[in-house]
XYZ file of C-alpha atoms in Angstrom:
467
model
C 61.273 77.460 108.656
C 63.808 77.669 105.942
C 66.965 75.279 106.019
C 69.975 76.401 104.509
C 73.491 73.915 103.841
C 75.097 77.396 104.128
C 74.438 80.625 105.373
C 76.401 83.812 104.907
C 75.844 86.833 107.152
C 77.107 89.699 105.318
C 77.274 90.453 101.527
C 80.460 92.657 100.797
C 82.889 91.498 98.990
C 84.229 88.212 100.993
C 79.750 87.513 101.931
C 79.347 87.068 98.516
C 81.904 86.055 96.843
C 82.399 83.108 99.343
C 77.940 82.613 98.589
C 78.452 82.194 94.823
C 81.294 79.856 95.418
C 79.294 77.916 97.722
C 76.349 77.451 95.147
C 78.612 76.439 92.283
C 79.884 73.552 94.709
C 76.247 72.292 95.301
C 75.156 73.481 98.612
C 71.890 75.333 99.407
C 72.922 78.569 99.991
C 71.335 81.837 101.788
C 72.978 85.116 102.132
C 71.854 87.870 105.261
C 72.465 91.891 104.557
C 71.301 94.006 107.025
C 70.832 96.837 104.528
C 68.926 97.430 101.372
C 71.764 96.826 98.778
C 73.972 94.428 98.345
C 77.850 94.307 98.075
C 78.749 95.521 101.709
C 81.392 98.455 102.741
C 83.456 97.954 99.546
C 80.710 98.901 96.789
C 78.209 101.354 98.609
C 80.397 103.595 100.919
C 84.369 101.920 100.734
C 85.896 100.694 97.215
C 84.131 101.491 94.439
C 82.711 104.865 94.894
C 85.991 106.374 96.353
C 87.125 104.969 92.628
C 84.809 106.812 91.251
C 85.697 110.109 92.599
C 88.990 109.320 91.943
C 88.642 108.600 88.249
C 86.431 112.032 87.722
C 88.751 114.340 89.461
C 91.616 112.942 87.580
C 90.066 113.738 84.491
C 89.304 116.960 85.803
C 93.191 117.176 86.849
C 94.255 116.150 83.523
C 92.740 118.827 81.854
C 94.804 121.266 83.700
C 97.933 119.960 81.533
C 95.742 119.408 78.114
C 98.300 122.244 76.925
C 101.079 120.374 77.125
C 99.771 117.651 74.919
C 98.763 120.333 72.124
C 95.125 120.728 73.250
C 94.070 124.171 73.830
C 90.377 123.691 76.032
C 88.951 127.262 75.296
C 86.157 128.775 77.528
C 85.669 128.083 81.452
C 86.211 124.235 82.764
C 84.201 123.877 85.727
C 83.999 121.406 88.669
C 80.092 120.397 89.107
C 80.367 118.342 92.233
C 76.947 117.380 92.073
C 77.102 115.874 88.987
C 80.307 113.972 90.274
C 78.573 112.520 93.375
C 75.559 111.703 91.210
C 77.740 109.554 88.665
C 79.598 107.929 91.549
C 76.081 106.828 93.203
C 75.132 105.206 89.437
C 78.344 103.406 89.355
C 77.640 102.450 92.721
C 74.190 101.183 92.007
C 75.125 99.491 88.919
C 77.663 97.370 90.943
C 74.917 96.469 93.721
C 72.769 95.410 91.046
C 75.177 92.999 89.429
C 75.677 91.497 92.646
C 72.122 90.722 93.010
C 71.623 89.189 89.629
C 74.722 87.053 90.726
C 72.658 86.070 93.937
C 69.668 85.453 91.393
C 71.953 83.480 88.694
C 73.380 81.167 91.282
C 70.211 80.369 92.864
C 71.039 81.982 96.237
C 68.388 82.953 98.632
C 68.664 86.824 99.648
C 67.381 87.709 103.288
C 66.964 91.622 104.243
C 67.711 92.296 107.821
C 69.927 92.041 110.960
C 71.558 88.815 111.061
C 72.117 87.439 114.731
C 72.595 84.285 116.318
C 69.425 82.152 117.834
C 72.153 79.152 118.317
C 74.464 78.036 116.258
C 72.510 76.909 113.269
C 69.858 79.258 113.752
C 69.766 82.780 113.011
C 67.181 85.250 113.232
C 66.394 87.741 110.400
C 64.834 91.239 111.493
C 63.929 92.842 108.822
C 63.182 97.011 108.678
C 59.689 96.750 109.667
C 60.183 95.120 112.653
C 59.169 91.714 111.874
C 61.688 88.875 111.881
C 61.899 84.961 110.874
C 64.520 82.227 111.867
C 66.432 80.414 109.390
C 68.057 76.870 110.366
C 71.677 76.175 108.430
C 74.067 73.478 108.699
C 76.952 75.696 108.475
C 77.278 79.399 108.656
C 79.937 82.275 107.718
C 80.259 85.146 109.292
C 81.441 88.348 106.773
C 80.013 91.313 108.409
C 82.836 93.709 107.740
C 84.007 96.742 109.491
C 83.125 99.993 110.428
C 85.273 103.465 110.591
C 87.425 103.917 113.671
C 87.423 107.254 115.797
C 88.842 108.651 118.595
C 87.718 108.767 122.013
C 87.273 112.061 122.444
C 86.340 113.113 118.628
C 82.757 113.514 118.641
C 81.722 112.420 114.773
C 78.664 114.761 113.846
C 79.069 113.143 110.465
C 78.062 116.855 108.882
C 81.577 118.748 109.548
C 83.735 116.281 111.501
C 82.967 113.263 109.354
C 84.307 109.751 108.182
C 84.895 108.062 104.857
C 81.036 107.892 104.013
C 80.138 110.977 104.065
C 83.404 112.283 102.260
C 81.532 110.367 99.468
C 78.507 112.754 99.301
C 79.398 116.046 100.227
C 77.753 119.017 98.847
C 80.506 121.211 98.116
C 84.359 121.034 97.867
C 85.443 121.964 101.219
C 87.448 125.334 101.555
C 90.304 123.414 103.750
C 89.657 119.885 104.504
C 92.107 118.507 107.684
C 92.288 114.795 107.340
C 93.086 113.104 110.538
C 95.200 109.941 109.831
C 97.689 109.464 106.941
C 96.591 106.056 106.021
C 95.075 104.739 102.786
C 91.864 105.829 102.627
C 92.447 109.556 104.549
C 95.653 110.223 101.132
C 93.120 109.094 98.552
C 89.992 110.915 99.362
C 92.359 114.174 100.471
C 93.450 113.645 96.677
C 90.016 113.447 95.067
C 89.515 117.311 97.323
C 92.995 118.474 96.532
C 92.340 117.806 92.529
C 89.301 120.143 92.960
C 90.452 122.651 94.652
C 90.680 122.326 98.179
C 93.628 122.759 100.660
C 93.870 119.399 102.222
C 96.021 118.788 105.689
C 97.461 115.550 106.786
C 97.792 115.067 110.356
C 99.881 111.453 110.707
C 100.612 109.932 114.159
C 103.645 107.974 112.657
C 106.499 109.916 110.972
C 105.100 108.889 108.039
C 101.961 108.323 105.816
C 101.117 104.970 104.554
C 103.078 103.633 107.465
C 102.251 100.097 106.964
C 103.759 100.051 103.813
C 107.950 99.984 102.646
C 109.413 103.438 103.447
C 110.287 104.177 100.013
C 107.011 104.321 98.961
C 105.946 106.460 101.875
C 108.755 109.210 101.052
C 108.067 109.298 96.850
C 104.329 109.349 97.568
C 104.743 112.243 99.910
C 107.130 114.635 97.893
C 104.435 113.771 94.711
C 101.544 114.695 96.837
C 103.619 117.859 98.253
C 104.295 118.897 94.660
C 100.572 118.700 94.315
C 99.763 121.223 97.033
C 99.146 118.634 100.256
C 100.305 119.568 103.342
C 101.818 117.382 105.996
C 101.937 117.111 109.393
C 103.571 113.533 110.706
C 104.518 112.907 113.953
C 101.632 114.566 115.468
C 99.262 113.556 118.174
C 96.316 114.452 117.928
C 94.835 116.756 121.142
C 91.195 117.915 120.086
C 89.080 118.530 117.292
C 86.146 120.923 117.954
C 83.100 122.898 115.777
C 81.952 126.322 116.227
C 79.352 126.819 113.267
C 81.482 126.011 110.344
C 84.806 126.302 111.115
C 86.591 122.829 112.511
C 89.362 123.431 114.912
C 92.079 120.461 115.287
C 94.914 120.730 118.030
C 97.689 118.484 117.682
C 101.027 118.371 119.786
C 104.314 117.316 117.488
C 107.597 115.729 118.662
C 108.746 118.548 120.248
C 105.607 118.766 122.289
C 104.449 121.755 120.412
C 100.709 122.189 120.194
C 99.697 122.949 116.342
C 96.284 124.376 115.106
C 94.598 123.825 112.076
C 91.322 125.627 111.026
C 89.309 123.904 108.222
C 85.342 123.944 107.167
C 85.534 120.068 107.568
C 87.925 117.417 108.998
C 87.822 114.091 107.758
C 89.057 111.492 110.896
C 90.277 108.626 109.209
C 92.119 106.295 111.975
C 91.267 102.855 110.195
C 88.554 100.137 110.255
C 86.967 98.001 113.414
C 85.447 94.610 112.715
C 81.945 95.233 113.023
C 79.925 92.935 115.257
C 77.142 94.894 116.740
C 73.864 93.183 116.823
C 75.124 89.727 115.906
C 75.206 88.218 119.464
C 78.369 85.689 118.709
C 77.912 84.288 122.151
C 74.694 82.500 121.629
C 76.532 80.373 119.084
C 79.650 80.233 121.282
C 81.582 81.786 119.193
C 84.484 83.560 120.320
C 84.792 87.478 119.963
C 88.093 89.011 121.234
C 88.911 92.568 123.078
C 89.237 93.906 119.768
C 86.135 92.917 118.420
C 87.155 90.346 116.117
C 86.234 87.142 115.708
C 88.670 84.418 116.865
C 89.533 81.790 114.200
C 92.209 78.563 113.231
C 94.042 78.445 110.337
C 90.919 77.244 108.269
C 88.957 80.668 109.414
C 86.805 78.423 112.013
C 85.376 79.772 114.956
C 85.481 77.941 118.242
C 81.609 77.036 117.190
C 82.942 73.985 114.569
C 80.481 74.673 112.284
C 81.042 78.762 112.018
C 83.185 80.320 110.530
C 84.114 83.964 110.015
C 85.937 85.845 107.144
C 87.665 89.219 105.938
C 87.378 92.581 108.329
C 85.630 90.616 111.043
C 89.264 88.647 111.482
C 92.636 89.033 111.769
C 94.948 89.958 108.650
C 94.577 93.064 106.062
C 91.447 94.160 105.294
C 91.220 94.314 102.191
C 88.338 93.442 99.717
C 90.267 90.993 97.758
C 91.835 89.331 101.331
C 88.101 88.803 102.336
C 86.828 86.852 98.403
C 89.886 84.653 98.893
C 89.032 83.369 102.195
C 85.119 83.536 101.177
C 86.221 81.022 98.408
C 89.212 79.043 100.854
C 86.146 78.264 103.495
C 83.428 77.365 100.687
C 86.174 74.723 99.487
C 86.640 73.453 102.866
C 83.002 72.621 103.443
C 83.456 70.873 100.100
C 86.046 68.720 101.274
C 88.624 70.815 99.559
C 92.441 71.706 101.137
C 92.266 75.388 99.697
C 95.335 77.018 100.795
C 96.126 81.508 101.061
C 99.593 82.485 100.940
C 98.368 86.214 103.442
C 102.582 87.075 102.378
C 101.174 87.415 98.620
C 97.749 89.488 99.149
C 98.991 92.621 97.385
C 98.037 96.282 98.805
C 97.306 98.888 97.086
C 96.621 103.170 97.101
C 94.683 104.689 94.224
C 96.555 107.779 94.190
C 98.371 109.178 91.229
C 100.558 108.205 90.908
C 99.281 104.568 92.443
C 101.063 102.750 95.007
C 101.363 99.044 94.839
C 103.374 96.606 97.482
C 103.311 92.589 97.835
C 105.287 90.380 99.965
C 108.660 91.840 102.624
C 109.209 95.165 103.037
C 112.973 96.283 103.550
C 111.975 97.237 107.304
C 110.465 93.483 107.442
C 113.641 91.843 106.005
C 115.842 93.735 108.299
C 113.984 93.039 111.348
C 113.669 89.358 110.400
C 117.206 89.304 109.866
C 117.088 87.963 106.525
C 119.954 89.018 103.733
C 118.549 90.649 100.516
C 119.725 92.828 97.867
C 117.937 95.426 96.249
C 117.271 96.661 92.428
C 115.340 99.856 91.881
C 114.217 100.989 88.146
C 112.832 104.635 87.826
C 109.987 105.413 85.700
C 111.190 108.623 84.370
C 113.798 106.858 82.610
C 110.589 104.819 81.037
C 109.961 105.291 77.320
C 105.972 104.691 77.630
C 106.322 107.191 80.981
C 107.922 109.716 79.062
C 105.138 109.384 76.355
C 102.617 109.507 78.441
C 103.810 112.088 81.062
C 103.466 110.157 83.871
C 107.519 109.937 84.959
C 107.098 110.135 89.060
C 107.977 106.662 90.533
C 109.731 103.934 90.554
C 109.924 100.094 90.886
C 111.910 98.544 93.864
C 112.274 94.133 93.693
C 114.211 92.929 97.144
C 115.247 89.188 96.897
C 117.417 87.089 98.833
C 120.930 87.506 98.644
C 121.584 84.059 98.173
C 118.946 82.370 96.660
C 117.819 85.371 94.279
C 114.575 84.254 95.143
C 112.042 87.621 95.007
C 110.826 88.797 98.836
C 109.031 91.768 98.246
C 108.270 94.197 95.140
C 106.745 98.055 95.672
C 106.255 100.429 93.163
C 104.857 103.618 93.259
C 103.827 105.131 89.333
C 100.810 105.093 86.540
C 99.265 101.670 86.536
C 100.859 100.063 89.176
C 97.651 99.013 90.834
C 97.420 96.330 87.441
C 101.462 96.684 87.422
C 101.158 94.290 90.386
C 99.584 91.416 89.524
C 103.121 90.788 87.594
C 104.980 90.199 90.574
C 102.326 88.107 92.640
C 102.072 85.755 90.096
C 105.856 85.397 90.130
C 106.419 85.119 93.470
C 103.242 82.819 93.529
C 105.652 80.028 91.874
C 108.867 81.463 93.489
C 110.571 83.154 91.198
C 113.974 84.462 91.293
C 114.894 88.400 90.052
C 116.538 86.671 87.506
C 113.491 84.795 86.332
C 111.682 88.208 86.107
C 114.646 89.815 83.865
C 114.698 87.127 81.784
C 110.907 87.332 80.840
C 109.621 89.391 77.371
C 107.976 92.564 78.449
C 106.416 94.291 75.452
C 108.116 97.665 74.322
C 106.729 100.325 75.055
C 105.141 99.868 78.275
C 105.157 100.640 81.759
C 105.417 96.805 82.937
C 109.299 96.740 81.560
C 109.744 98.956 84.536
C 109.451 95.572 86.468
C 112.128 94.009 84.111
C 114.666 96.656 84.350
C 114.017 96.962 88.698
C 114.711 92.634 88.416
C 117.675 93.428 86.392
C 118.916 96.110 88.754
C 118.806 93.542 91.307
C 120.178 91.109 89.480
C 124.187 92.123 89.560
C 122.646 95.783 88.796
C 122.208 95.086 85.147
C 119.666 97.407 84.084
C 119.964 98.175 80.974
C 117.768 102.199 80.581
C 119.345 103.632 83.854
């Protein structure tokens, strides 16, 4: 019987992440995935291929405005989906594979199979064949992820009513794709479709898409992706969805209890994530599983079994790749004797759009609710020399600190780069900086981060200096 100092059940993004930092602290370390590659939700069906398809249909996007840059493309330009999905699986499988020469570097033992408790330093390993073996481990770390959500009554036939996964591989660009649910990953995979030529309909429960994030993003993102030929429909409940051969018929009642009907060739439900637990039988370890299906945990991620502990999807909080590697590397430096600490106010979230969207910290709805007294500097990009050059003008910057202290609460943006843009105003709120702190930094001329200096001096006794 093997005996492990740690054992990880899961290997996305948090699994092994939190495996590699175990190793480089000393401990014996095994690592459980149920499927054949590594690197979890994120790299085979979640982060990195929907990155993919973005990246190829922008390209294919930017060619439509070539002209305007003094390029004349002569002859037919030609979508070859195909060849799209086939580069998105390499990238894919190029990832997977660097995570397993990580596993092989660190000298961490890789199990194929289904991960589930025996007790609660024992875990069986059933592999695809059937057969199984138990592994003993002093301590073990649950990061088995999530799964897409549905609806009750939406029966998923995963050829025409579909989720995320297989909008990753389908065969052709869909005539009119209806995406149920406005969030994250329903905007960016309607805009991969929309760049290549389908119609794409939102249908948004809230009265707004990206609901989770500051309002002002919502609203810029929205007239962009209008502009780009999406179509909206927020504040609509969802009734029915239904196939007859290929057409896809979705019923959905607005505020005014109207019932709507869209038509498409596919509908994409995307209603968000549930931990995934299935198969892991928590309660043999005692560990605690709530109504939701996630797994309970204390401030140092540890389960009501002392020596489990659970990470990323499976818990509460954002989930969000780079959420889960912080807490795979917090609970690593715990069983190390560490006192790791994660701020969850300063895990930045992002959309891949394009324009990208990019948020950390309060949002103006937060800071009202809470009470708390801010003031607000906006900078726009359009009035950005490096936008301007580059064409890329939609957007702004928006930096809300406290009205007193000038201490920075929250910073969204919505415009080119912003998904690196961001890592600007973590690190400053990271050590507490104050708007003025920001303004008074050197950003490089020209460039799209001065956007960040100008929204800081906006907010500081509106002082920006291009607007």
């Amino acid at each position: 019987m093997s005996q492990f100092d740690v054992t990880i059940i899961g290997s996305g993004p948090g699994g092994y992440v939190s495996a590699i930092r175990c190793a480089q602290l000393g401990f014996k370390t095994a690592i459980i995935e149920k499927y054949a590659t590594l690197g979890g939700t994120c790299l085979n069906v979640g982060c990195i291929p929907s990155k993919a398809l973005l990246a190829s249909s922008h390209h294919y996007e930017e060619l439509q405005h070539f002209a305007d840059h003094g390029i004349e493309v002569s002859g037919e330009v030609k979508v070859n989906l195909e060849k799209m999905i086939a580069r998105k699986q390499a990238v894919v499988d190029q990832t997977s594979g660097g995570v397993k020469f990580l596993m092989d570097k660190n000298n961490i033992t890789v199990f194929n199979g289904l991960g589930s408790f025996e007790s609660a330093t024992s875990v069986k390993v059933t592999k695809a064949d059937g057969s199984s073996e138990i592994i003993e481990s002093k301590n073990i770390i649950i990061a088995t992820g999530s799964k897409p959500s549905s609806l009750p009554f939406i029966k998923l036939d995963k050829d025409r009513i579909i989720t995320s996964t297989e909008a990753l591989k389908l065969k052709e660009v869909p005539k009119h794709l209806v995406i149920i649910g406005g969030g994250v990953i329903g905007i960016e995979l309607g805009q991969v479709y929309l760049r290549l030529g389908a119609q794409v309909s939102v249908v948004e429960f809230m009265d707004r898409i990206i609901p989770g994030m500051d309002a002002s993003l919502s609203k810029e993102l929205t007239k962009v992706l209008k502009k780009q030929g999406m179509k909206f429909y927020t504040s609509h409940k969802v009734q029915s969805v239904d196939r007859a051969g290929d057409v896809v018929t979705v019923k959905a009642e607005n505020a005014k209890g109207e019932i709507i009907t869209l038509e498409g060739d596919y509908a994409l439900v995307s209603v968000g994530r549930r931990p995934y637990t299935d198969g892991l039988n928590a309660e043999k370890a005692g560990v605690k599983v709530t109504d939701r299906g996630q797994i309970e945990v204390n401030d140092h991620l540890q389960t009501s079994a002392a020596n489990i502990y659970a990470i990323g999807d499976v818990v509460r909080g954002a989930m969000l790749a780079h959420k889960a590697e912080e807490e795979g590397v917090m609970v690593a430096e715990i069983l190390a004797g560490q006192k790791p600490h994660i701020d969850y106010n300063l895990i930045p979230g992002v959309v891949y759009t394009w324009p990208e969207v990019a948020a950390v910290g309060k949002t103006e709805e937060q800071l009202k609710a809470e009470g708390i007294e801010f003031k607000s500097g906006s900078f726009p990009f359009k009035a950005l020399g490096r936008a301007r050059a580059g064409g890329d003008t939609d957007g702004f910057v928006k930096i809300l600190a406290d009205a007193k202290t000038d201490e920075v609460l929250g910073v969204h943006m919505i415009g080119a780069r912003c998904a690196d843009l961001i890592a600007e105003a973590v690190t400053a709120m990271e050590f507490r900086a104050s708007a003025e702190d920001i303004s008074r930094m050197s950003h490089a001329h020209p460039t799209f981060a001065e956007a960040i200096k100008e929204a800081a001096l906006a907010a500081t006794e509106n002082r920006a200096l291009h607007v």
